[in-house]
Each structure stands twice: as structure tokens, then as C-alpha cells.
Short mmCIF file of C-alpha atoms and ligand atoms in Angstrom, two decimals:
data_model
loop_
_atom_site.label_atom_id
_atom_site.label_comp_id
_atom_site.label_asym_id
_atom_site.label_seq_id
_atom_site.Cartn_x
_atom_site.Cartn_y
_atom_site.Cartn_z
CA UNK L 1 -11.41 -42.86 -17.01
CA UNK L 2 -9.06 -40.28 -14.82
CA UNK L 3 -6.36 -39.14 -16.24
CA UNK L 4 -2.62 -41.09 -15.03
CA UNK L 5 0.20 -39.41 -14.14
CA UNK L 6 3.96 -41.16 -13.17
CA UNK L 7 5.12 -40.69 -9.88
CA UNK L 8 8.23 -41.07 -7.95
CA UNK L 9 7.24 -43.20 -5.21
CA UNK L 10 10.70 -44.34 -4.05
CA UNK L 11 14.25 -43.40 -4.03
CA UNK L 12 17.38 -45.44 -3.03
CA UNK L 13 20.99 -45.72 -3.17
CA UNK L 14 24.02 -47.35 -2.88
CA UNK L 15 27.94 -45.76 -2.14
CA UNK L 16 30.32 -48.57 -2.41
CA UNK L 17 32.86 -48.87 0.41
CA UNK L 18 36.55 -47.40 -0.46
CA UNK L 19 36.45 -44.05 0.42
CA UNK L 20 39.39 -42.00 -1.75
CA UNK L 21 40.74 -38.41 -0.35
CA UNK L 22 42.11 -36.11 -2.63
CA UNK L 23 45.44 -36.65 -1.46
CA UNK L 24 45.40 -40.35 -2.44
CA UNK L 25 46.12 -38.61 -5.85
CA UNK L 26 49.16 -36.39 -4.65
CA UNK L 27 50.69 -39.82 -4.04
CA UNK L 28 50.75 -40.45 -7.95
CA UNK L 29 49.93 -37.43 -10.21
CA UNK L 30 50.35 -33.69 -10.06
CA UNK L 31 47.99 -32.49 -8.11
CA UNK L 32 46.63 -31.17 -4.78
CA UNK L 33 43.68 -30.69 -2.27
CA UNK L 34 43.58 -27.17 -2.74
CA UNK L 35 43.08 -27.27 -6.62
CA UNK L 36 40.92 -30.42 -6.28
CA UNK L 37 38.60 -28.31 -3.81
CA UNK L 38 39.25 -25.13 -5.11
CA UNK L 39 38.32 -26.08 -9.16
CA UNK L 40 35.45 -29.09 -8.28
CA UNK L 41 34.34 -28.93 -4.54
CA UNK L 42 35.51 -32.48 -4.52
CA UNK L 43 36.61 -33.70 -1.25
CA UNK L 44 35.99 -37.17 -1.28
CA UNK L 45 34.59 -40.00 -3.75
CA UNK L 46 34.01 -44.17 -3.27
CA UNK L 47 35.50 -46.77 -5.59
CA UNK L 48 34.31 -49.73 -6.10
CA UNK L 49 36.10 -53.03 -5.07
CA UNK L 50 37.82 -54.42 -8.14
CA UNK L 51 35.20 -57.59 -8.31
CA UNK L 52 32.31 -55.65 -7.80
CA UNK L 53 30.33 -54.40 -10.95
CA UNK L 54 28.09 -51.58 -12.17
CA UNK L 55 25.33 -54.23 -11.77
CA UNK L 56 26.26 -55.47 -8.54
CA UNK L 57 25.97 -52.00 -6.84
CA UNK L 58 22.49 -51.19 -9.38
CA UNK L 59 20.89 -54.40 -7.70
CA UNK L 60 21.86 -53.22 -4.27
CA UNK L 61 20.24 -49.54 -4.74
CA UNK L 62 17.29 -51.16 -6.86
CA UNK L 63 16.15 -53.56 -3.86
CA UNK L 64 16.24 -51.00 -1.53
CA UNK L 65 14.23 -48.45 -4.11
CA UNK L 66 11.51 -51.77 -4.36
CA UNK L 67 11.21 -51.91 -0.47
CA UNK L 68 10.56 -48.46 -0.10
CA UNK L 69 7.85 -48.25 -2.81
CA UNK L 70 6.18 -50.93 -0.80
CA UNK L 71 5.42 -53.44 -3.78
CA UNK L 72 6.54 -56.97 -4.45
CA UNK L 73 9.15 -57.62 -6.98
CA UNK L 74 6.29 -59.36 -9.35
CA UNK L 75 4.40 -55.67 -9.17
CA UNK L 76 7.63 -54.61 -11.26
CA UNK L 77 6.65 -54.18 -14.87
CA UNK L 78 9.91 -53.15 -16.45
CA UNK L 79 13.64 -52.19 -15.22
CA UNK L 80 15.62 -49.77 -17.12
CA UNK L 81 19.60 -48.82 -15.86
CA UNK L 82 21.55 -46.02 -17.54
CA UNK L 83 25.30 -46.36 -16.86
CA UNK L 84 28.38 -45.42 -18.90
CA UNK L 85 30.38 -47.97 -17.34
CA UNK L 86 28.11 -51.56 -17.94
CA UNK L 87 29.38 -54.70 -16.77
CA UNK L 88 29.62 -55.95 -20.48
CA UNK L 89 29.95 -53.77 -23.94
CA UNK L 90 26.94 -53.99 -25.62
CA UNK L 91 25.47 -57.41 -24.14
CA UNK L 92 23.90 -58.78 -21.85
CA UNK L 93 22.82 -55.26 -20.59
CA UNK L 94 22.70 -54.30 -16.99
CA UNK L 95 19.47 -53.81 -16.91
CA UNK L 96 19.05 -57.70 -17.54
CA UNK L 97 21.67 -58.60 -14.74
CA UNK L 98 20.19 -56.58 -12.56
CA UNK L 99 16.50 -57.67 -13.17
CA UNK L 100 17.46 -61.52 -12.76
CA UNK L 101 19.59 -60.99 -9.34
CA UNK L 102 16.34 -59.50 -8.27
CA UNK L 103 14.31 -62.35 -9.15
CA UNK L 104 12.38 -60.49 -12.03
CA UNK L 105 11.57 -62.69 -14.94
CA UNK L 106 9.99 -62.15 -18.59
CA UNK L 107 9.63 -58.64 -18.02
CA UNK L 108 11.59 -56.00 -20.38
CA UNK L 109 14.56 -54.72 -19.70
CA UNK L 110 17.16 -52.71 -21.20
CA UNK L 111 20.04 -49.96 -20.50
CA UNK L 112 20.36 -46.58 -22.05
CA UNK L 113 23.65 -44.21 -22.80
CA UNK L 114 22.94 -40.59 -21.82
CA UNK L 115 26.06 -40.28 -19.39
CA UNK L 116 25.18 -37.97 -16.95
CA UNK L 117 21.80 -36.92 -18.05
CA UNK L 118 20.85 -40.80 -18.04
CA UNK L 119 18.47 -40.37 -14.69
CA UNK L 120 16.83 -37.46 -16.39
CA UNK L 121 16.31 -39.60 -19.60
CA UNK L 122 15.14 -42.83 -17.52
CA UNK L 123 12.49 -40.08 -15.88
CA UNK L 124 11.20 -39.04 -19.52
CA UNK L 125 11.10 -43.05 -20.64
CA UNK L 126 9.16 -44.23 -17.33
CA UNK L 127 6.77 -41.05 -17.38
CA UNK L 128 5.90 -41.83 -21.12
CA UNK L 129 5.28 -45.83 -20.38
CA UNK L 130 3.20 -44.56 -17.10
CA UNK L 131 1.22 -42.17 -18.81
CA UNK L 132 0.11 -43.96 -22.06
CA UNK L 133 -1.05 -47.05 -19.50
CA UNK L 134 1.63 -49.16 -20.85
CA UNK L 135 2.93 -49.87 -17.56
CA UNK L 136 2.23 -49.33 -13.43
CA UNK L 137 5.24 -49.75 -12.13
CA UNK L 138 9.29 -48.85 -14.01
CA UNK L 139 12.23 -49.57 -11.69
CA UNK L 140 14.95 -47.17 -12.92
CA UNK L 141 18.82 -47.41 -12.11
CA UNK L 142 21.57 -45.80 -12.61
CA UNK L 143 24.42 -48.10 -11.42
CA UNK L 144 28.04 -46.75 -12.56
CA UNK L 145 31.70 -47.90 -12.22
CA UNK L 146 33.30 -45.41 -13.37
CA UNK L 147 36.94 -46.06 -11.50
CA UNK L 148 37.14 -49.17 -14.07
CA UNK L 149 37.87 -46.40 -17.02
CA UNK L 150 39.20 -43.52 -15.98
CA UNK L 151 42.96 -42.74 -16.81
CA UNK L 152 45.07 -42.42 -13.52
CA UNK L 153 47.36 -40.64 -15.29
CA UNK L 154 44.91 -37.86 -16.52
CA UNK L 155 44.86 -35.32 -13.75
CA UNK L 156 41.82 -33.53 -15.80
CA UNK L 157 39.57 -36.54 -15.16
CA UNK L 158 40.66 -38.81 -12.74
CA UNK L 159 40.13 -36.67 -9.87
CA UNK L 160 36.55 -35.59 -10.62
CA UNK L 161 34.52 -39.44 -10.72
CA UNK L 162 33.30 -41.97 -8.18
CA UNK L 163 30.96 -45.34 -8.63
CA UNK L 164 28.04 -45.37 -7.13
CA UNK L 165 24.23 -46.35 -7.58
CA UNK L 166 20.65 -44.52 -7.14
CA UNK L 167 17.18 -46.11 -8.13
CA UNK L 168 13.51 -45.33 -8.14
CA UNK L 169 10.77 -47.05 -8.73
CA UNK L 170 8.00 -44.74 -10.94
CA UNK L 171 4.78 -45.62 -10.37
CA UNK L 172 0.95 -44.84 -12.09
CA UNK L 173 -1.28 -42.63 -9.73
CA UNK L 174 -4.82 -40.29 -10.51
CA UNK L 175 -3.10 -37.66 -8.02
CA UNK L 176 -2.30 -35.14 -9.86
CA UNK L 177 -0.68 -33.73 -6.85
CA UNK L 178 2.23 -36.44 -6.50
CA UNK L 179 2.94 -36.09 -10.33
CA UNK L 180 5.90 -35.98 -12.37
CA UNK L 181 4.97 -32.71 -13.77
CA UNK L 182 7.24 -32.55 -16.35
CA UNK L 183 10.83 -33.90 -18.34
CA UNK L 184 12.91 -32.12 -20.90
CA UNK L 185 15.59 -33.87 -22.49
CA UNK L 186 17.83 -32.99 -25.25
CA UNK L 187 20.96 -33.67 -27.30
CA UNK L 188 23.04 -32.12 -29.91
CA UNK L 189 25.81 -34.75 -31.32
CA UNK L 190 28.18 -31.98 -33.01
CA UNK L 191 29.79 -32.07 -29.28
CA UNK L 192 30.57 -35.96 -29.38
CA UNK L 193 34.59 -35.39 -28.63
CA UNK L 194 33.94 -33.22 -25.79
CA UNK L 195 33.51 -36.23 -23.35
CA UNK L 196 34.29 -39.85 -24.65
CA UNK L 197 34.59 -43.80 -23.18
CA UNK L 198 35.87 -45.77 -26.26
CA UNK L 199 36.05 -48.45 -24.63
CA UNK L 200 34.25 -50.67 -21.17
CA UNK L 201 34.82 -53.49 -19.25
CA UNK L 202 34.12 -55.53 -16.04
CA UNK L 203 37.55 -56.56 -15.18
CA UNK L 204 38.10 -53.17 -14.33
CA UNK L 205 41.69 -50.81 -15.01
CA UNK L 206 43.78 -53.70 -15.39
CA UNK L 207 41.58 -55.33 -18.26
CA UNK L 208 41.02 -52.32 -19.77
CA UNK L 209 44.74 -51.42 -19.97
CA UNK L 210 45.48 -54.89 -21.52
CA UNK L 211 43.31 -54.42 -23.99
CA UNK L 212 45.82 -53.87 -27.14
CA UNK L 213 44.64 -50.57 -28.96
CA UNK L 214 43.94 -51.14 -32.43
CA UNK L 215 42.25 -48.18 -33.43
CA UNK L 216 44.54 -45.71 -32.31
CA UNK L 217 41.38 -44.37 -30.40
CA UNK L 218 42.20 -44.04 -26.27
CA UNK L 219 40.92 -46.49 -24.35
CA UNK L 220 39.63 -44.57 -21.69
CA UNK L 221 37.58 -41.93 -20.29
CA UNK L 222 38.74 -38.31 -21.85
CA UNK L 223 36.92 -34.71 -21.75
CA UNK L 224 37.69 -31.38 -22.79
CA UNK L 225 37.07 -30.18 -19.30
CA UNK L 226 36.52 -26.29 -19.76
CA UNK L 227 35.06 -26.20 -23.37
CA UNK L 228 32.20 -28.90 -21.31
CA UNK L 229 32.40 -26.44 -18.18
CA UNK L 230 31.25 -23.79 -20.30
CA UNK L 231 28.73 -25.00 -22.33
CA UNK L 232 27.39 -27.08 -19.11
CA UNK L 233 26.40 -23.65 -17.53
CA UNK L 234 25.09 -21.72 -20.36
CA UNK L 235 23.00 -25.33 -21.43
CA UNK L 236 22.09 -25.68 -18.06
CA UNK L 237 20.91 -21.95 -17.29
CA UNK L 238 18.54 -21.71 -20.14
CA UNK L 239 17.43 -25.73 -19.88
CA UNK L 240 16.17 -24.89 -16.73
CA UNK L 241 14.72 -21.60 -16.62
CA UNK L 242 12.76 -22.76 -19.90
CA UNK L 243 11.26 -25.54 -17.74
CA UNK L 244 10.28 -23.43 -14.91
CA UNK L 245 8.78 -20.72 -17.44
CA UNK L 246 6.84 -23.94 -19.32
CA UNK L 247 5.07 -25.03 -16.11
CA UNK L 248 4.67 -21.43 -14.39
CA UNK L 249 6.73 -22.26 -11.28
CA UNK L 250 8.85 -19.92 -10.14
CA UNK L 251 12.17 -20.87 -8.09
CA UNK L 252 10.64 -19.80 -4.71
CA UNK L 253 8.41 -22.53 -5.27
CA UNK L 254 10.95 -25.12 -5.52
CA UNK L 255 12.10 -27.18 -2.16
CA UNK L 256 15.16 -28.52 -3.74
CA UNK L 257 17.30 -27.78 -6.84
CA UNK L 258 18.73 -31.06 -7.20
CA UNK L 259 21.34 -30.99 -10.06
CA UNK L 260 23.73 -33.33 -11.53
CA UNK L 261 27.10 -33.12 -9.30
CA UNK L 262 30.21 -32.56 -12.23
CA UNK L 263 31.54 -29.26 -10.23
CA UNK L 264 30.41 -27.10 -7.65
CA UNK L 265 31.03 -24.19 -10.09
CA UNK L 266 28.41 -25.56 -12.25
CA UNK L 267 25.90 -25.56 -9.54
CA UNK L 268 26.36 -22.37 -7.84
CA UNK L 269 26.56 -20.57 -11.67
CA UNK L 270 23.25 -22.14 -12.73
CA UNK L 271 21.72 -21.52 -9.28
CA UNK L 272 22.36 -18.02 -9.50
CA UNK L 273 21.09 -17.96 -12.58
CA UNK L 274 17.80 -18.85 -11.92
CA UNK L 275 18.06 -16.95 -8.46
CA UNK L 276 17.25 -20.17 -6.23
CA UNK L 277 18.22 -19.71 -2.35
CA UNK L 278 21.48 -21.61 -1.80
CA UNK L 279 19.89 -23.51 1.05
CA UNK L 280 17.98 -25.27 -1.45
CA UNK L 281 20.46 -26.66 -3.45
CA UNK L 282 21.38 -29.96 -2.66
CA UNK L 283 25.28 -30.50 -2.95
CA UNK L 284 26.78 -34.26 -2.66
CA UNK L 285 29.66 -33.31 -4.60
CA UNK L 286 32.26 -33.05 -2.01
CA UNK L 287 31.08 -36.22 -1.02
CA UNK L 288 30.54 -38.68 -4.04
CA UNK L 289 32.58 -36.12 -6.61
CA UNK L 290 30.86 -37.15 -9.95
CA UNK L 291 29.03 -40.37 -10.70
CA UNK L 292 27.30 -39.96 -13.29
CA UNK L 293 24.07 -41.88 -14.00
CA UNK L 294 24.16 -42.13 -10.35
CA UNK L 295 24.52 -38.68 -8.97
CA UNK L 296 20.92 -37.39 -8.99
CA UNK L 297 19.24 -40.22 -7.36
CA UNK L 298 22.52 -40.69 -5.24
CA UNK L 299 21.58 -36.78 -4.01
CA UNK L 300 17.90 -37.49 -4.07
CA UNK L 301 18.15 -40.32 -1.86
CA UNK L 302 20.77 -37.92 0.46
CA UNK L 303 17.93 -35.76 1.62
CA UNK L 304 15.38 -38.61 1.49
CA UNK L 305 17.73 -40.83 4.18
CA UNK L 306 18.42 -37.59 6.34
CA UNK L 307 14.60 -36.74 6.77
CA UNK L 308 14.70 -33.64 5.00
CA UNK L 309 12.77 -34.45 2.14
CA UNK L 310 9.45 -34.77 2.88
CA UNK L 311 6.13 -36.55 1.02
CA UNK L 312 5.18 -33.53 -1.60
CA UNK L 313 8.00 -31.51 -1.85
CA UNK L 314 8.77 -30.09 -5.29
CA UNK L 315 12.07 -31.22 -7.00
CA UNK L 316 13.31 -29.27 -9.65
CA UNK L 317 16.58 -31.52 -11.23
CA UNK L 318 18.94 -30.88 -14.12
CA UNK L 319 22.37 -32.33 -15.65
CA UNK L 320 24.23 -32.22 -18.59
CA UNK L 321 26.69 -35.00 -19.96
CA UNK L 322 28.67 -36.90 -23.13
CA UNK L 323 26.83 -37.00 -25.98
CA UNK L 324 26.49 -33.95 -25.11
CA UNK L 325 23.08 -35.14 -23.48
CA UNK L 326 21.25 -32.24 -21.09
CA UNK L 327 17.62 -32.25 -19.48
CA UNK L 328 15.50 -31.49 -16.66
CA UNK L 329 12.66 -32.34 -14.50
CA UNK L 330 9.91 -30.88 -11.92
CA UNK L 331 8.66 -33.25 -9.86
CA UNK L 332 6.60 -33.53 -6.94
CA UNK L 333 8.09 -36.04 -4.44
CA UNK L 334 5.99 -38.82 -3.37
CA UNK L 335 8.09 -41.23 -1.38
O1 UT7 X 401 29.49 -34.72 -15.81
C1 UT7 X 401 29.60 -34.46 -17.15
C2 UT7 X 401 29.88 -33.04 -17.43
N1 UT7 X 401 31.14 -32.68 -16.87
C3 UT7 X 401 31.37 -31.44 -16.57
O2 UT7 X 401 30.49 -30.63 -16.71
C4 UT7 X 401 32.73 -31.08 -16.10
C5 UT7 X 401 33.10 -29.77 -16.66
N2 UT7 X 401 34.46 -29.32 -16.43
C6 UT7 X 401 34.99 -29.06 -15.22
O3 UT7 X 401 34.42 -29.34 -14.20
C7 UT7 X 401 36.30 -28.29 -15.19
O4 UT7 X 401 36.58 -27.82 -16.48
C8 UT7 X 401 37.50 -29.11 -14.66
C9 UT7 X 401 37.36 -29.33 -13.16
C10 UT7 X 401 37.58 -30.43 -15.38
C11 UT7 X 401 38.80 -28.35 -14.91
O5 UT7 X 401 38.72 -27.06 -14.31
P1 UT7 X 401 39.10 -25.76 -15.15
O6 UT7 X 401 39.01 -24.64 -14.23
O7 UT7 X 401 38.24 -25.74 -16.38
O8 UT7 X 401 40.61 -26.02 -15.49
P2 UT7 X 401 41.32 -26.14 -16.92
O9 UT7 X 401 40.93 -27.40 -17.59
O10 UT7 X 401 41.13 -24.85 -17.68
O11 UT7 X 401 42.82 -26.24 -16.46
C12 UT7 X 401 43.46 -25.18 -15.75
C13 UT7 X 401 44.80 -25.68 -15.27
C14 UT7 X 401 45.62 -26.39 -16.35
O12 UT7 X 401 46.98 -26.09 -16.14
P3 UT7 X 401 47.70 -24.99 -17.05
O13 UT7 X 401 47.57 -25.45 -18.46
O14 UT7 X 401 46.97 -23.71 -16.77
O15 UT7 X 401 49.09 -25.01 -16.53
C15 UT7 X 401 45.38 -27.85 -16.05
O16 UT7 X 401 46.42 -28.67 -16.51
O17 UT7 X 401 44.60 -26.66 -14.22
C16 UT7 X 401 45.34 -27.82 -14.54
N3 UT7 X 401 44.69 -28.99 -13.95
C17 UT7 X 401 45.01 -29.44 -12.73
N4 UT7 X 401 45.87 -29.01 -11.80
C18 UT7 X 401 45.96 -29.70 -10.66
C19 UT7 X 401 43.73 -29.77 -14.48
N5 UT7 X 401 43.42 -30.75 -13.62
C20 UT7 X 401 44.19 -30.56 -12.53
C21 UT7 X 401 44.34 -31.24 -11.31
N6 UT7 X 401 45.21 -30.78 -10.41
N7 UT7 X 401 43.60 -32.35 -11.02
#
């Protein structure tokens, strides 16, 4: 039998529809533009609408990601979402909300928690169920809404997140040539304060506010912003050059450097690192600002819905989050 590899055979998004400027904060904390742009890159990011959920935005990225793969909803053999922000704390999971508004039945289904690094983790789960034949075809979403707990009175972190959704659908194939070629993912716990959401909920800020504090633990999103900064790079730097050096591919090889979107800084430090042309470093950022789960395929599916990614292309991806979670990917496009 010839060998199967996992392929990305589809990409998809979703950006809800309340666009926020950077001076919608100057109305209500200390802050400005200039830092905002200056510090981030952040121009812009969406919010959701208060009754709209992580799943409801997942389910609109995921149908699209199922029509582009060109396969029915029954071809669909399992549907994994990663999202800090779920509709519910601990049950039912998104992944199960999402799969039934889609019409997918007695098929597995279940979220993960890797924060930012959660696309990067989904890639290493749906590679591993492709290539030991478990499965032919793993939707993956990452739906997040991350408005519904951040702190608007934390000028550190409010200004840096938006809600969004990106999905994929991973897919078996003998062509070695449209393979996932490879997915590192790691972790190291002794970080766990450095980025933390105590607490989640559907009903949004409000709900979350009401929600009487027991624990004397904050109820809402926190990070230690520059001790995260700088481990982000230096984690980042040698994640990725380790991966390239792994799979002898060298960063002129790469068509896109497609990272996880937390600051510009980030990006441009890492991407000097490894000496990648700046034209190939895809940048959402001032866009979308930081969405998580969502910002990878969110930037994936940028390129893909502009025309300049093409059938083939090689991906190189990367992000770092709470946890502290961190991994990367090379992948050869196949949408
Ligand atoms: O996606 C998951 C991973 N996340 C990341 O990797 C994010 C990593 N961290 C960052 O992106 C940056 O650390 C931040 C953008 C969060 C902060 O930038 P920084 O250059 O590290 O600033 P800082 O935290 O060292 O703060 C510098 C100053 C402080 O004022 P003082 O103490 O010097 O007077 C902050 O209070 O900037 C102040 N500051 C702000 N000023 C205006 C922090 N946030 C703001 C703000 N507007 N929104």
C-alpha cells in the first residue's frame, strides 16, 4: 500500500462585522493610535455582536472550508475547534455545536486549549489521524470570541484582541507533493501566569462581570505582556529555524511565513531571524489585531481569497500562546 500523507485541501474564514479603530479606546482608557500602532501594528480588529458565539462564527468559516474542499458534509470524519473563548466552560464543546449546525452526526468531536498555538496543535492532531489511516477527512476550527473576556479597563490587553474564525478541512492523499510535511508542537507549564482566562462565558462582558468572584482569581483575560513578548521571540526564533533545519528547507524556499499575529514586533524579530524576505511574510495584524485560535487560518485564508496563494506553495507557520503553548508547521498548500 502507498504511503498517506495529510493535506490541507481547504482554507476558510470568517471576520465578524463590528469593525473597532483604535481610537474607539481613547474614548474610555488611556491610550492612543500612535502607541497602539507604534507597540502592536494594530490598526483595526472585529467584535463580535453580543448574541453571536465562538460557535456561531466556527460554523460559518467551517462551511465555507467544506465547500472549498469539494466534499459533502457526510465525507467529514471528525471536527476538532480550538478556541479560548467556547460558548460553554467545559461542556457541550464547540466542536459539538459546531458539528450539529452543520448537519454532522455520530462522528467525534471535541475542542482543544492551546490559545494561540491551537491551529498549529489541530495541524499535528489531524496529520496524526490522517497518517495512521484512522481518518480521510478532519475539519479543523478555530472559532474565538475573545471581546466576551477581555478587561476594558486593562489597556495592556484590551487593545491587542479581536473574534474571528478560520477552518480547514485536512484531507488523506498518496502525493507526497501536497503533504503536510511536518508539525512541531510544544509546551512548558512553568509559564502558566504569563497569560490566563479564569473564567468563560457566552453571555459575553456583561455575564462575565456578574459573575461574583469567589476565588479571588480575576475573571478575565490577563498577560504579562513583555515577559510573553520576550520569550515569544526567542521561542519562536529557535522553534522555527529547528523546523526548517529538520526538513532541509531553507527560507528562500518558503512562499509564505505565515505566523501567529500577537504583534508586529514579534513577526518582523523572528523574520529576521531566520532571514526570510519581508514580502513573504504575511501580516493581518493591523487588520484583525490578535485572534487567537483564529489568526493563522484567518491569514491563510487572506492570501487564499486575494489569489495570491496558489495550489503548491510552501507555507512555513508558527505561534506561540498561554500555556505557554508554541509550534510550527511546513506545509505544502493544496487548496
Ligand atoms: O498571542 C499570545 C502571545 N501574546 C504575545 O506574544 C503578546 C506579547 N506582548 C506584547 O505584544 C507587548 O508586550 C505589548 C503590546 C502587550 C506591550 O508592549 P511593550 O512594549 O512590551 O510595553 P510594556 O508592557 O513594557 O509597557 C510599556 C508602557 C507601560 O507604561 P509605563 O509603565 O512605562 O509608564 C504600559 O503601561 O506602555 C504602557 N502601555 C500602554 N500605553 C498606552 C501598555 N499598554 C498601553 C496602551 N496604551 N494600550
Amino acid at each position: 500500500m502507498s504511503k498517506i500523507y495529510a493535506s490541507m485541501v481547504s482554507i476558510a474564514s470568517y471576520i465578524p462585522k463590528n469593525c473597532i479603530n483604535n481610537k474607539d479606546f481613547e474614548k474610555f482608557i488611556d491610550t492612543s493610535d500612535e502607541w497602539i500602532t507604534k507597540r502592536t501594528g494594530i490598526k483595526t480588529r472585529y467584535f463580535a455582536d453580543s448574541e453571536e458565539t465562538s460557535s456561531d462564527i466556527g460554523v460559518k468559516a467551517a462551511k465555507v472550508a467544506i465547500q472549498r474542499a469539494g466534499i459533502s458534509i457526510d465525507d467529514i470524519d471528525i471536527v476538532i475547534c480550538a478556541t479560548l473563548s467556547p460558548d460553554y466552560l467545559g461542556m457541550p464543546s464547540n466542536a459539538c455545536l459546531i458539528s450539529y449546525r452543520l448537519g454532522i452526526e455520530n462522528k467525534p468531536a471535541f475542542d482543544i486549549i492551546s490559545a494561540c498555538s491551537g491551529f498549529i496543535y489541530l495541524l499535528s492532531l489531524a496529520k496524526s489521524f490522517i497518517e495512521s489511516n484512522m481518518y480521510k477527512n478532519v475539519l479543523i476550527v478555530g472559532a474565538e470570541k475573545i471581546s466576551s473576556i477581555l478587561d476594558f479597563n486593562d489597556r495592556g490587553t484590551c487593545v491587542l484582541f479581536g473574534d474571528g474564525a478560520g477552518a480547514a478541512v485536512i484531507s488523506a492523499t498518496n502525493d507526497k507533493s501536497k503533504r503536510i510535511i511536518d508539525v512541531n508542537i510544544s509546551a512548558n507549564g512553568k509559564y502558566n501566569d504569563f497569560l490566563m482566562t479564569p473564567i468563560c462565558s457566552n453571555g459575553g462582558l456583561d455575564s462575565v462581570k456578574n459573575i461574583k468572584n469567589t476565588t479571588g482569581k480575576p475573571l478575565l483575560l490577563k498577560m504579562k505582556g513583555n515577559e510573553t513578548f520576550k520569550l515569544a521571540v526567542k521561542t519562536l526564533a529557535n522553534d522555527v529555524k529547528e523546523i526548517l533545519l529538520k526538513n532541509n528547507i531553507k527560507s528562500e524556499d518558503i512562499s509564505y511565513f505565515i505566523p501567529h499575529q500577537a504583534n508586529l514586533r514579534i513577526i518582523n524579530a523572528v523574520g529576521d531571524i531566520i532571514n526570510i524576505d519581508s514580502n513573504k511574510i504575511v501580516l493581518t495584524i493591523q487588520k484583525y489585531g490578535n485572534t487567537s485560535a483564529a489568526s493563522i487560518p484567518m491569514a491563510i485564508d487572506d492570501i487564499y481569497s486575494s489569489g495570491k496563494l496558489k495550489n503548491g506553495d510552501l507555507l512555513l507557520l508558527d505561534a506561540f500562546g498561554g500555556g505557554l503553548t508554541w509550534g510550527s508547521s511546513l506545509l505544502y498548500f493544496n487548496g
